[in-house]
C-alpha cells in the first residue's frame, strides 16, 4: 500500500499516480510524477536526503520529459517525451562495499522485463541493455549510492575502505527508450533502439511498468544472494568472452572480458596474461583480439 502521495502530475503514456499505485509494487510505495523535470535522479536524491520517513525504500519518481537527464560518466541523457525516465530511492540492507551489486541486479531485472515484452535485449557491462543487430542501446541504468548523504564512487565502495558501514540509500535511475523513434534521441540510428522500433508498436504504460517494477523488485531482493544474480547476468550478457577496449580514469585497456568478479566487477584478461577487475569505465566491444 502507498505510504504517502507527494505530487499530482501526468507523465509517461498519461500515467497518473493512482494507476501506478494500483500496481501495489514495493518499488512504488511513494509515487511522484512530473510532466517535465530537470532530472528524476536529482529529484529522487533530494527526497532521499530528507530521510526514510519522507522517502522510504520504493520512492518512485517518473518524468515525462527530462530537460537535464544525466547518464554515466557525467554524460547528458536525451530524454524526450515517449521514454520511460524514472528514478527509485532504494534503501537496501547491504554494506556500503556491496553497493556495486545494485547495477548488475537492476540490469538483470530490466533485461528479464524486456524479454517478457518480446524484446531480446542483452546486457553490456556494466549498465546498458542492447538489441541486435548492431548492439543498439535501448536502456541505460545509473545507480548512485550515498553514505551519510555523501555520494560514493563505486570503485571506492568496493576497495574496502568503507568498513562494514551501511548505505544510506541508492538512487537507481532507469532510462528506457519506449514509445519514441530512435531518431528523436539525436543519436546516430545505429546507436539507439526503442521498444517502438523493436516491437513495431507502442507499449501501454502499465504493460511496461508492471513487469519492470516486479522484475526489479525480485532481483533487488536477491542482493544478499548475489551469486544467483550473477548467474542470470551471465546468461543475459553480451560482453563476456569478447575482446574489449575499456577507457577508465584517463587510461585505455584492451583485453578479453572473461568473467564477473564476486561483486559484479568486470574481469579483464590482458594480452600479457595479467587479470584486472574493473568497477568503472566505458567498454567498447571489439571485433578482433587486441
Ligand atoms: C547511462 O546509460 O549512462 C545511464 C542513463 C540513465 C538515465 C536515467 S533516465 C532517469 C534518470 N534520470 C537521469 O537524469 N538519469 C537517469
CSV table of C-alpha atoms and ligand atoms in Angstrom, one decimal:
chain,number,residue,atom,x,y,z
A,1,UNK,CA,0.0,0.0,0.0
A,2,UNK,CA,1.2,3.5,-0.7
A,3,UNK,CA,2.7,5.3,2.3
A,4,UNK,CA,2.3,8.8,1.1
A,5,UNK,CA,1.5,10.7,-2.1
A,6,UNK,CA,3.7,13.6,-2.9
A,7,UNK,CA,2.5,15.3,-6.0
A,8,UNK,CA,0.0,15.2,-8.8
A,9,UNK,CA,1.0,15.1,-12.4
A,10,UNK,CA,0.9,13.3,-15.7
A,11,UNK,CA,3.8,11.6,-17.2
A,12,UNK,CA,4.9,8.6,-19.4
A,13,UNK,CA,1.9,7.5,-21.5
A,14,UNK,CA,-0.5,9.6,-19.5
A,15,UNK,CA,0.2,7.6,-16.3
A,16,UNK,CA,-1.4,9.0,-13.2
A,17,UNK,CA,-0.4,8.4,-9.6
A,18,UNK,CA,-3.3,6.2,-8.7
A,19,UNK,CA,-2.7,4.0,-11.7
A,20,UNK,CA,1.0,3.5,-10.7
A,21,UNK,CA,0.0,2.8,-7.1
A,22,UNK,CA,-2.6,0.3,-8.2
A,23,UNK,CA,0.3,-2.0,-9.2
A,24,UNK,CA,1.0,-2.4,-5.4
A,25,UNK,CA,4.7,-2.6,-6.1
A,26,UNK,CA,7.1,-2.3,-3.2
A,27,UNK,CA,9.1,-0.1,-5.5
A,28,UNK,CA,6.2,2.3,-5.9
A,29,UNK,CA,5.3,2.9,-2.3
A,30,UNK,CA,5.6,6.6,-2.8
A,31,UNK,CA,5.0,7.9,-6.3
A,32,UNK,CA,5.9,11.3,-7.7
A,33,UNK,CA,5.1,12.1,-11.3
A,34,UNK,CA,6.4,15.1,-13.2
A,35,UNK,CA,5.3,16.1,-16.7
A,36,UNK,CA,8.6,17.8,-17.1
A,37,UNK,CA,11.6,17.8,-14.8
A,38,UNK,CA,15.3,18.5,-15.0
A,39,UNK,CA,16.4,15.0,-13.9
A,40,UNK,CA,14.4,12.4,-11.9
A,41,UNK,CA,17.7,11.4,-10.4
A,42,UNK,CA,18.1,14.8,-8.7
A,43,UNK,CA,14.5,14.9,-7.5
A,44,UNK,CA,14.8,11.4,-6.0
A,45,UNK,CA,18.1,12.2,-4.3
A,46,UNK,CA,16.6,15.4,-2.8
A,47,UNK,CA,13.7,13.3,-1.5
A,48,UNK,CA,16.0,10.6,-0.2
A,49,UNK,CA,18.1,13.1,1.8
A,50,UNK,CA,15.0,14.1,3.7
A,51,UNK,CA,15.1,10.7,5.3
A,52,UNK,CA,13.3,7.4,5.2
A,53,UNK,CA,10.1,8.6,6.7
A,54,UNK,CA,9.6,11.0,3.8
A,55,UNK,CA,11.3,8.8,1.1
A,56,UNK,CA,11.2,5.2,2.1
A,57,UNK,CA,12.6,2.3,0.1
A,58,UNK,CA,10.4,2.3,-3.1
A,59,UNK,CA,10.0,6.1,-3.6
A,60,UNK,CA,9.5,6.3,-7.4
A,61,UNK,CA,9.9,9.5,-9.4
A,62,UNK,CA,8.9,9.5,-13.1
A,63,UNK,CA,9.3,12.3,-15.6
A,64,UNK,CA,7.5,12.7,-18.9
A,65,UNK,CA,10.4,14.8,-20.3
A,66,UNK,CA,13.8,15.5,-18.7
A,67,UNK,CA,15.5,18.7,-19.6
A,68,UNK,CA,18.7,17.8,-17.8
A,69,UNK,CA,18.8,14.0,-17.9
A,70,UNK,CA,22.2,12.5,-16.8
A,71,UNK,CA,23.9,9.4,-17.9
A,72,UNK,CA,27.0,7.6,-16.6
A,73,UNK,CA,30.4,9.4,-16.6
A,74,UNK,CA,28.7,12.8,-16.5
A,75,UNK,CA,27.2,12.5,-19.9
A,76,UNK,CA,23.9,14.1,-21.0
A,77,UNK,CA,21.0,11.7,-21.4
A,78,UNK,CA,18.5,12.7,-24.1
A,79,UNK,CA,15.0,12.3,-22.6
A,80,UNK,CA,12.2,13.4,-25.0
A,81,UNK,CA,8.6,12.5,-24.4
A,82,UNK,CA,7.7,8.9,-25.0
A,83,UNK,CA,10.6,7.4,-23.0
A,84,UNK,CA,10.3,6.0,-19.5
A,85,UNK,CA,12.6,8.1,-17.4
A,86,UNK,CA,12.5,7.1,-13.8
A,87,UNK,CA,14.5,7.0,-10.5
A,88,UNK,CA,13.8,4.9,-7.5
A,89,UNK,CA,15.1,5.5,-4.0
A,90,UNK,CA,16.4,2.2,-2.6
A,91,UNK,CA,17.3,1.5,1.0
A,92,UNK,CA,18.8,-2.0,0.7
A,93,UNK,CA,20.1,-3.8,3.7
A,94,UNK,CA,23.6,-4.2,2.4
A,95,UNK,CA,27.0,-2.9,3.4
A,96,UNK,CA,28.5,0.0,1.6
A,97,UNK,CA,31.1,-2.1,0.0
A,98,UNK,CA,28.3,-4.2,-1.6
A,99,UNK,CA,26.9,-1.2,-3.4
A,100,UNK,CA,28.3,-2.4,-6.7
A,101,UNK,CA,25.8,-5.2,-6.7
A,102,UNK,CA,22.9,-2.8,-7.5
A,103,UNK,CA,23.7,-2.1,-11.1
A,104,UNK,CA,24.0,-5.8,-12.2
A,105,UNK,CA,20.9,-6.7,-10.3
A,106,UNK,CA,18.9,-3.9,-11.9
A,107,UNK,CA,20.3,-4.8,-15.3
A,108,UNK,CA,19.0,-8.4,-14.9
A,109,UNK,CA,15.6,-7.1,-13.7
A,110,UNK,CA,15.3,-4.8,-16.7
A,111,UNK,CA,16.6,-7.5,-19.1
A,112,UNK,CA,14.0,-10.0,-17.9
A,113,UNK,CA,11.2,-7.5,-18.2
A,114,UNK,CA,12.2,-6.6,-21.7
A,115,UNK,CA,12.3,-10.3,-22.7
A,116,UNK,CA,8.8,-10.7,-21.2
A,117,UNK,CA,7.7,-7.9,-23.5
A,118,UNK,CA,9.3,-9.6,-26.5
A,119,UNK,CA,12.4,-7.6,-26.8
A,120,UNK,CA,15.5,-9.8,-26.7
A,121,UNK,CA,17.9,-7.3,-25.0
A,122,UNK,CA,21.3,-8.3,-23.7
A,123,UNK,CA,23.4,-6.6,-21.0
A,124,UNK,CA,26.6,-4.9,-22.0
A,125,UNK,CA,28.7,-4.4,-18.9
A,126,UNK,CA,28.1,-2.5,-16.7
A,127,UNK,CA,24.7,-1.0,-17.4
A,128,UNK,CA,23.5,-1.0,-20.9
A,129,UNK,CA,20.7,-3.0,-22.5
A,130,UNK,CA,21.4,-3.6,-26.2
A,131,UNK,CA,19.5,-5.2,-29.0
A,132,UNK,CA,20.7,-6.8,-32.2
A,133,UNK,CA,21.5,-6.2,-35.0
A,134,UNK,CA,24.3,-3.8,-34.2
A,135,UNK,CA,24.2,-3.6,-30.5
A,136,UNK,CA,21.8,-0.6,-30.3
A,137,UNK,CA,21.1,0.8,-26.9
A,138,UNK,CA,17.5,0.6,-25.7
A,139,UNK,CA,18.1,1.3,-21.9
A,140,UNK,CA,20.7,2.7,-19.6
A,141,UNK,CA,21.0,2.3,-15.8
A,142,UNK,CA,22.5,4.7,-13.3
A,143,UNK,CA,22.9,3.6,-9.7
A,144,UNK,CA,24.2,6.3,-7.3
A,145,UNK,CA,25.0,5.4,-3.7
A,146,UNK,CA,25.1,7.6,-0.7
A,147,UNK,CA,26.6,7.1,2.7
A,148,UNK,CA,25.9,9.8,5.3
A,149,UNK,CA,24.3,11.7,2.4
A,150,UNK,CA,27.7,11.8,0.5
A,151,UNK,CA,27.7,10.2,-2.9
A,152,UNK,CA,30.2,7.3,-3.2
A,153,UNK,CA,32.0,6.2,-6.3
A,154,UNK,CA,31.6,2.5,-6.9
A,155,UNK,CA,35.3,1.9,-7.1
A,156,UNK,CA,35.9,3.4,-3.7
A,157,UNK,CA,33.0,1.5,-2.3
A,158,UNK,CA,34.4,-1.9,-3.3
A,159,UNK,CA,38.0,-1.0,-2.4
A,160,UNK,CA,37.3,-1.9,1.2
A,161,UNK,CA,37.9,1.4,3.0
A,162,UNK,CA,34.3,1.7,4.0
A,163,UNK,CA,34.5,-1.0,6.6
A,164,UNK,CA,31.1,-2.5,7.1
A,165,UNK,CA,29.1,0.7,7.0
A,166,UNK,CA,25.6,0.5,5.7
A,167,UNK,CA,24.4,2.5,2.7
A,168,UNK,CA,22.0,5.4,3.5
A,169,UNK,CA,20.3,5.0,0.1
A,170,UNK,CA,20.9,4.2,-3.6
A,171,UNK,CA,19.1,6.2,-6.3
A,172,UNK,CA,18.5,3.8,-9.2
A,173,UNK,CA,17.9,5.7,-12.4
A,174,UNK,CA,16.5,3.9,-15.4
A,175,UNK,CA,16.2,5.4,-18.9
A,176,UNK,CA,14.2,3.3,-21.2
A,177,UNK,CA,13.6,4.3,-24.8
A,178,UNK,CA,10.0,3.2,-25.1
A,179,UNK,CA,7.4,4.9,-27.3
A,180,UNK,CA,9.7,7.1,-29.3
A,181,UNK,CA,11.7,6.8,-32.5
A,182,UNK,CA,15.5,6.3,-32.1
A,183,UNK,CA,15.9,9.4,-34.3
A,184,UNK,CA,14.1,11.5,-31.6
A,185,UNK,CA,17.2,11.0,-29.3
A,186,UNK,CA,19.5,12.9,-31.6
A,187,UNK,CA,21.8,9.9,-31.8
A,188,UNK,CA,23.0,8.0,-34.9
A,189,UNK,CA,20.4,5.4,-35.9
A,190,UNK,CA,22.9,2.6,-35.5
A,191,UNK,CA,23.5,3.5,-31.8
A,192,UNK,CA,19.9,3.6,-30.4
A,193,UNK,CA,16.8,1.5,-30.4
A,194,UNK,CA,13.5,1.8,-28.7
A,195,UNK,CA,10.6,-0.5,-27.8
A,196,UNK,CA,8.7,1.0,-30.6
A,197,UNK,CA,11.5,0.3,-33.1
A,198,UNK,CA,11.8,-3.3,-31.9
A,199,UNK,CA,8.1,-4.2,-31.4
A,200,UNK,CA,6.7,-2.2,-34.2
A,201,UNK,CA,4.1,-0.7,-31.8
A,202,UNK,CA,3.8,1.5,-28.7
A,203,UNK,CA,3.6,-0.2,-25.3
A,204,UNK,CA,0.8,0.6,-22.8
A,205,UNK,CA,2.3,2.3,-19.7
A,206,UNK,CA,1.3,-0.5,-17.3
A,207,UNK,CA,2.2,-3.2,-19.7
A,208,UNK,CA,5.8,-1.9,-19.3
A,209,UNK,CA,5.8,-0.5,-15.8
A,210,UNK,CA,4.2,-3.6,-14.2
A,211,UNK,CA,6.8,-6.2,-15.3
A,212,UNK,CA,9.6,-3.7,-14.9
A,213,UNK,CA,8.9,-3.0,-11.3
A,214,UNK,CA,8.1,-6.6,-10.5
A,215,UNK,CA,11.3,-7.9,-12.1
A,216,UNK,CA,13.4,-5.2,-10.5
A,217,UNK,CA,12.0,-5.9,-7.1
A,218,UNK,CA,12.6,-9.6,-7.4
A,219,UNK,CA,16.3,-9.0,-8.4
A,220,UNK,CA,16.9,-6.4,-5.8
A,221,UNK,CA,15.6,-8.8,-3.1
A,222,UNK,CA,18.5,-11.1,-4.2
A,223,UNK,CA,21.3,-8.6,-3.4
A,224,UNK,CA,22.2,-10.9,-0.5
A,225,UNK,CA,22.1,-14.0,-2.7
A,226,UNK,CA,24.2,-12.3,-5.3
A,227,UNK,CA,25.8,-15.4,-6.8
A,228,UNK,CA,22.3,-16.2,-8.2
A,229,UNK,CA,22.0,-12.8,-9.7
A,230,UNK,CA,25.4,-13.1,-11.3
A,231,UNK,CA,24.4,-16.4,-13.0
A,232,UNK,CA,21.4,-14.7,-14.5
A,233,UNK,CA,23.6,-11.8,-15.5
A,234,UNK,CA,26.0,-14.2,-17.3
A,235,UNK,CA,23.0,-15.8,-19.1
A,236,UNK,CA,21.8,-12.4,-20.4
A,237,UNK,CA,25.0,-10.6,-21.2
A,238,UNK,CA,26.8,-9.8,-24.5
A,239,UNK,CA,30.2,-8.7,-23.1
A,240,UNK,CA,31.8,-11.8,-21.6
A,241,UNK,CA,34.0,-13.8,-24.0
A,242,UNK,CA,34.6,-10.8,-26.2
A,243,UNK,CA,37.7,-8.7,-26.9
A,244,UNK,CA,37.0,-5.2,-25.4
A,245,UNK,CA,38.6,-1.8,-25.1
A,246,UNK,CA,38.0,0.0,-21.8
A,247,UNK,CA,38.6,3.6,-21.0
A,248,UNK,CA,38.8,4.5,-17.4
A,249,UNK,CA,40.4,7.2,-15.4
A,250,UNK,CA,42.3,8.5,-18.5
A,251,UNK,CA,43.8,5.1,-19.4
A,252,UNK,CA,42.8,2.7,-22.1
A,253,UNK,CA,43.0,-1.1,-21.5
A,254,UNK,CA,42.5,-3.7,-24.2
A,255,UNK,CA,41.9,-7.4,-23.4
A,256,UNK,CA,39.3,-10.1,-23.2
A,257,UNK,CA,36.3,-9.8,-20.9
A,258,UNK,CA,36.4,-13.2,-19.1
A,259,UNK,CA,34.1,-13.0,-16.2
A,260,UNK,CA,32.4,-11.1,-13.4
A,261,UNK,CA,34.0,-10.8,-10.0
A,262,UNK,CA,32.0,-11.8,-7.0
A,263,UNK,CA,30.9,-8.2,-6.5
A,264,UNK,CA,29.9,-7.6,-10.2
A,265,UNK,CA,33.2,-6.1,-11.5
A,266,UNK,CA,34.4,-7.0,-15.0
A,267,UNK,CA,37.4,-9.3,-15.0
A,268,UNK,CA,39.6,-8.4,-18.0
A,269,UNK,CA,42.4,-10.7,-19.2
A,270,UNK,CA,45.2,-8.5,-20.7
A,271,UNK,CA,47.3,-9.8,-23.6
A,272,UNK,CA,50.2,-10.4,-21.2
A,273,UNK,CA,48.1,-12.8,-19.1
A,274,UNK,CA,47.5,-10.3,-16.2
A,275,UNK,CA,43.9,-10.0,-15.0
A,276,UNK,CA,42.3,-6.8,-13.8
A,277,UNK,CA,39.0,-6.2,-12.1
A,278,UNK,CA,37.1,-3.1,-13.2
A,279,UNK,CA,34.2,-1.3,-11.5
A,280,UNK,CA,34.1,1.8,-13.6
A,281,UNK,CA,34.8,2.6,-17.3
A,282,UNK,CA,33.5,2.7,-20.8
A,283,UNK,CA,33.6,-0.6,-22.6
A,284,UNK,CA,33.8,-0.9,-26.3
A,285,UNK,CA,33.2,-4.3,-27.9
A,286,UNK,CA,35.9,-5.1,-30.4
A,287,UNK,CA,35.7,-7.4,-33.4
A,288,UNK,CA,39.2,-8.8,-33.1
A,289,UNK,CA,41.6,-9.7,-30.3
A,290,UNK,CA,43.8,-6.9,-29.2
B,1,LIG,C1,23.6,5.6,-18.9
B,1,LIG,O1,23.5,4.7,-19.7
B,1,LIG,O2,24.6,6.4,-19.0
B,1,LIG,C2,22.7,5.7,-17.8
B,1,LIG,C3,21.5,6.6,-18.2
B,1,LIG,C4,20.5,6.8,-17.1
B,1,LIG,C5,19.4,7.7,-17.5
B,1,LIG,C6,18.3,7.8,-16.4
B,1,LIG,S1,16.8,8.5,-17.1
B,1,LIG,C7,16.1,8.6,-15.5
B,1,LIG,C8,17.3,9.0,-14.6
B,1,LIG,N1,17.4,10.5,-14.6
B,1,LIG,C9,18.5,10.9,-15.1
B,1,LIG,O3,18.9,12.0,-15.2
B,1,LIG,N2,19.3,9.8,-15.5
B,1,LIG,C10,18.6,8.5,-15.2
